[in-house]
Amino acid sequence: MTSQFMQLDGQDPSGNTVAGRCPHCAHQATLTCTNHHELRGTKDTKKEPMVVRYLMTLECHWCKRESVFLRLTDVEWHEIATQRHIANMSTKELEQVWPKKTPRELAPEAPETVREVFAEGALAEAASAYRLAGIGYRAAVEQIVKERGTSGKNLRDRITSLKDLGASQEIVDAFHEARFVGNDAAHDALAYSAEEIADIAELIDEAVLVLYVQPAQRAKMATQRAARRSAAKQPSV
């Protein structure tokens, strides 16, 4: 979809559930279609596929709040006793209408420069400028590997050298994916889909969790335990 979350099957989803990330609570959840209203009529008598617009409401099973999307579909028809019926419906695009999309943000534990560069990529993604988003997210990776003190003559080598600094292979692979997407956008004007760009952003967000957030949380817990231990050893008055 144009924001960050789901794939639909090719059928009318009224009354069915779909999987995705809720725009309200951000949980990966199932969502039920509670309303599927056609906005653009299907009065054309031709049998060829045509694009039809629907306003679609989804309710999150986790937080019970509703979100609204504009769904563009390719519709194919068949006729039974001179009446036209939908034979097949496939989603072309799903755009979040409400709540209003907000750009992604990295956790505050990440370095300020990393957060700023990532935020610029997120602004491009929220505006559906996916080539610019790919370039921005690549730049965020470049800032991360620079901050981590990696070595190498180019970004590929610096990402790979993260392994020598204790990073997992999953993080290295994720950063290479971001590098590929940014390079493709910058050098070949290759446009990736909304879902593909969202996946890159989420890979970076997960890497930041491992590289910055979890170590900060563990350090905080260690400090609290040390303070508690010290207090317990103080002689009582």
Coordinates of C-alpha atoms in Angstrom, one line a residue:
M1 CA 0.0 0.0 0.0
T2 CA 1.0 3.6 -0.2
S3 CA 1.8 3.8 3.5
Q4 CA 3.4 0.9 5.3
F5 CA 1.3 -2.2 5.5
M6 CA -0.7 -4.8 3.8
Q7 CA -1.2 -7.0 0.8
L8 CA -4.8 -7.9 -0.2
D9 CA -5.9 -10.9 -2.1
G10 CA -7.6 -10.4 -5.5
Q11 CA -11.2 -10.7 -4.2
D12 CA -13.6 -8.2 -2.7
P13 CA -12.6 -8.2 1.0
S14 CA -16.0 -7.1 2.5
G15 CA -16.5 -9.1 5.6
N16 CA -13.1 -10.8 5.4
T17 CA -9.9 -10.2 7.4
V18 CA -6.5 -9.1 6.1
A19 CA -3.1 -9.0 7.7
G20 CA -1.1 -5.8 8.2
R21 CA 0.2 -3.2 10.6
C22 CA -2.5 -1.0 12.1
P23 CA -1.9 2.7 11.5
H24 CA -3.2 3.5 15.0
C25 CA -1.5 1.0 17.3
A26 CA 1.3 -0.1 14.9
H27 CA 0.8 -3.7 15.9
Q28 CA 1.0 -6.4 13.2
A29 CA -2.5 -7.6 13.4
T30 CA -5.5 -8.8 11.5
L31 CA -8.0 -6.2 10.3
T32 CA -11.6 -6.7 9.3
C33 CA -13.2 -4.8 6.4
T34 CA -16.3 -3.2 7.9
N35 CA -17.3 -1.1 4.9
H36 CA -16.4 -1.3 1.2
H37 CA -18.1 1.6 -0.7
E38 CA -17.8 2.1 -4.5
L39 CA -16.8 5.7 -5.3
R40 CA -16.7 5.5 -9.1
G41 CA -19.5 3.8 -11.0
T42 CA -19.1 0.7 -13.2
K43 CA -21.7 1.7 -15.8
D44 CA -19.4 1.0 -18.7
T45 CA -20.9 -1.8 -20.8
K46 CA -17.6 -3.0 -22.1
K47 CA -16.3 -6.4 -20.8
E48 CA -12.7 -5.3 -20.7
P49 CA -11.1 -4.8 -17.3
M50 CA -11.5 -1.3 -15.8
V51 CA -10.3 0.6 -12.7
V52 CA -12.8 1.0 -10.0
R53 CA -12.3 3.1 -6.8
Y54 CA -13.6 2.0 -3.4
L55 CA -13.6 3.7 0.0
M56 CA -12.6 0.9 2.4
T57 CA -12.8 0.8 6.2
L58 CA -10.7 -1.6 8.2
E59 CA -11.0 -2.4 12.0
C60 CA -8.0 -3.6 13.9
H61 CA -8.5 -6.7 16.0
W62 CA -5.9 -5.5 18.5
C63 CA -7.0 -1.9 19.3
K64 CA -10.5 -2.0 17.8
R65 CA -9.9 1.3 16.0
E66 CA -10.9 1.9 12.4
S67 CA -8.8 3.2 9.5
V68 CA -9.9 4.3 6.1
F69 CA -8.3 3.6 2.7
L70 CA -8.8 4.4 -0.9
R71 CA -8.7 1.2 -2.9
L72 CA -8.1 1.1 -6.6
T73 CA -8.9 -2.2 -8.3
D74 CA -8.8 -3.8 -11.7
V75 CA -12.2 -5.4 -12.3
E76 CA -13.1 -8.0 -14.8
W77 CA -16.8 -8.7 -15.7
H78 CA -19.0 -11.5 -16.9
E79 CA -22.7 -11.3 -18.0
I80 CA -25.5 -13.6 -16.7
A81 CA -28.9 -13.0 -18.3
T82 CA -27.8 -9.5 -19.5
Q83 CA -26.7 -8.6 -15.9
R84 CA -23.0 -7.8 -15.4
H85 CA -21.3 -9.4 -12.4
I86 CA -17.7 -9.1 -11.1
A87 CA -15.7 -12.1 -12.2
N88 CA -12.4 -11.0 -10.7
M89 CA -11.1 -8.1 -8.7
S90 CA -7.4 -7.3 -8.0
T91 CA -5.9 -4.5 -6.0
K92 CA -3.8 -1.9 -7.9
E93 CA -3.2 0.5 -5.1
L94 CA -4.3 1.1 -1.5
E95 CA -3.8 4.6 -0.1
Q96 CA -4.2 5.5 3.5
V97 CA -6.8 8.2 3.9
W98 CA -7.3 8.3 7.7
P99 CA -5.6 8.6 10.1
K100 CA -3.3 10.9 8.3
K101 CA 0.0 9.3 7.5
T102 CA 3.0 10.5 9.5
P103 CA 6.6 9.9 8.5
R104 CA 8.6 7.2 10.3
E105 CA 11.0 8.1 13.0
L106 CA 13.9 6.2 14.5
A107 CA 14.2 5.6 18.2
P108 CA 15.8 8.5 20.1
E109 CA 18.7 6.2 21.1
A110 CA 20.0 6.4 17.6
P111 CA 22.6 9.1 16.8
E112 CA 21.1 12.5 15.9
T113 CA 22.6 12.6 12.4
V114 CA 21.3 9.1 11.7
R115 CA 17.8 10.1 12.8
E116 CA 17.9 13.2 10.7
V117 CA 18.9 11.5 7.5
F118 CA 16.5 8.7 8.1
A119 CA 13.7 11.2 8.7
E120 CA 14.4 12.8 5.2
G121 CA 14.0 9.4 3.6
A122 CA 10.8 8.9 5.6
L123 CA 9.4 12.2 4.4
A124 CA 10.0 11.1 0.8
E125 CA 8.3 7.8 1.5
A126 CA 5.3 9.4 3.0
A127 CA 5.0 11.6 -0.1
S128 CA 5.2 8.5 -2.3
A129 CA 8.6 9.7 -3.7
Y130 CA 10.0 6.2 -3.6
R131 CA 13.2 6.8 -5.6
L132 CA 14.1 9.6 -3.2
A133 CA 13.1 7.5 -0.2
G134 CA 15.5 4.7 -1.4
I135 CA 18.3 7.2 -1.7
G136 CA 17.5 8.6 1.7
Y137 CA 17.5 5.3 3.4
R138 CA 20.8 4.3 1.8
A139 CA 22.2 7.6 3.2
A140 CA 20.9 6.6 6.7
V141 CA 22.8 3.3 6.4
E142 CA 25.9 5.2 5.4
Q143 CA 25.6 7.4 8.5
I144 CA 25.2 4.3 10.7
V145 CA 28.3 2.6 9.4
K146 CA 30.3 5.8 9.7
E147 CA 29.1 6.3 13.3
R148 CA 30.1 2.7 14.1
G149 CA 33.7 3.3 13.0
T150 CA 33.8 0.8 10.1
S151 CA 36.6 0.7 7.6
G152 CA 36.7 0.2 3.9
K153 CA 37.1 2.0 0.6
N154 CA 33.4 2.1 -0.2
L155 CA 30.0 1.6 1.4
R156 CA 29.9 -2.1 0.5
D157 CA 33.2 -2.7 2.3
R158 CA 32.2 -0.6 5.3
I159 CA 28.9 -2.5 5.6
T160 CA 30.6 -5.9 5.4
S161 CA 33.2 -4.8 8.0
L162 CA 30.3 -4.4 10.6
K163 CA 30.7 -8.1 11.1
D164 CA 34.2 -7.5 12.6
L165 CA 32.5 -5.1 15.1
G166 CA 30.0 -7.7 16.3
A167 CA 27.0 -7.0 14.1
S168 CA 25.0 -10.0 13.0
Q169 CA 24.9 -11.2 9.4
E170 CA 21.2 -10.2 9.3
I171 CA 22.1 -6.6 9.9
V172 CA 24.8 -6.7 7.3
D173 CA 22.4 -8.2 4.8
A174 CA 19.8 -5.7 5.6
F175 CA 22.2 -2.8 5.0
H176 CA 23.3 -4.2 1.7
E177 CA 19.7 -4.4 0.6
A178 CA 19.3 -0.7 1.5
R179 CA 22.5 0.0 -0.4
F180 CA 21.2 -1.8 -3.5
V181 CA 17.9 0.0 -3.5
G182 CA 19.6 3.4 -3.1
N183 CA 22.1 2.7 -5.8
D184 CA 19.4 1.5 -8.2
A185 CA 17.4 4.7 -7.6
A186 CA 20.3 7.1 -7.9
H187 CA 22.1 5.5 -10.9
D188 CA 19.4 3.7 -12.9
A189 CA 16.2 5.6 -11.8
L190 CA 14.7 2.3 -10.8
A191 CA 11.5 2.7 -8.9
Y192 CA 10.6 0.1 -6.2
S193 CA 7.1 -0.4 -4.9
A194 CA 5.7 1.2 -1.7
E195 CA 5.9 -2.2 0.0
E196 CA 9.6 -2.8 -1.0
I197 CA 10.6 0.7 0.2
A198 CA 8.7 0.1 3.5
D199 CA 10.6 -3.1 4.0
I200 CA 13.9 -1.3 3.7
A201 CA 12.8 1.3 6.2
E202 CA 11.7 -1.5 8.6
L203 CA 15.0 -3.4 8.2
I204 CA 16.9 -0.2 9.2
D205 CA 14.5 0.3 12.1
E206 CA 15.1 -3.2 13.3
A207 CA 18.9 -2.8 13.0
V208 CA 18.7 0.4 15.1
L209 CA 16.9 -1.5 17.7
V210 CA 19.7 -4.0 18.0
L211 CA 22.6 -1.6 17.6
Y212 CA 21.4 1.3 19.8
V213 CA 18.1 0.7 21.6
Q214 CA 18.8 -2.6 23.3
P215 CA 22.3 -1.7 24.4
A216 CA 21.0 1.5 25.9
Q217 CA 18.2 -0.3 27.7
R218 CA 20.6 -2.9 29.1
A219 CA 23.0 -0.2 30.3
K220 CA 20.1 1.6 32.0
M221 CA 19.1 -1.7 33.8
A222 CA 22.7 -2.3 34.8
T223 CA 22.9 1.2 36.3
Q224 CA 19.7 0.7 38.2
R225 CA 20.9 -2.7 39.6
A226 CA 24.2 -1.2 40.6
A227 CA 22.4 1.7 42.4
R228 CA 20.1 -0.8 44.2
R229 CA 23.1 -3.0 45.2
S230 CA 25.0 0.0 46.5
A231 CA 22.0 1.3 48.5
A232 CA 21.5 -2.2 50.0
K233 CA 25.0 -2.2 51.3
Q234 CA 24.8 1.1 53.0
P235 CA 24.8 0.8 56.8
S236 CA 21.4 1.4 58.4
V237 CA 21.2 4.4 60.7

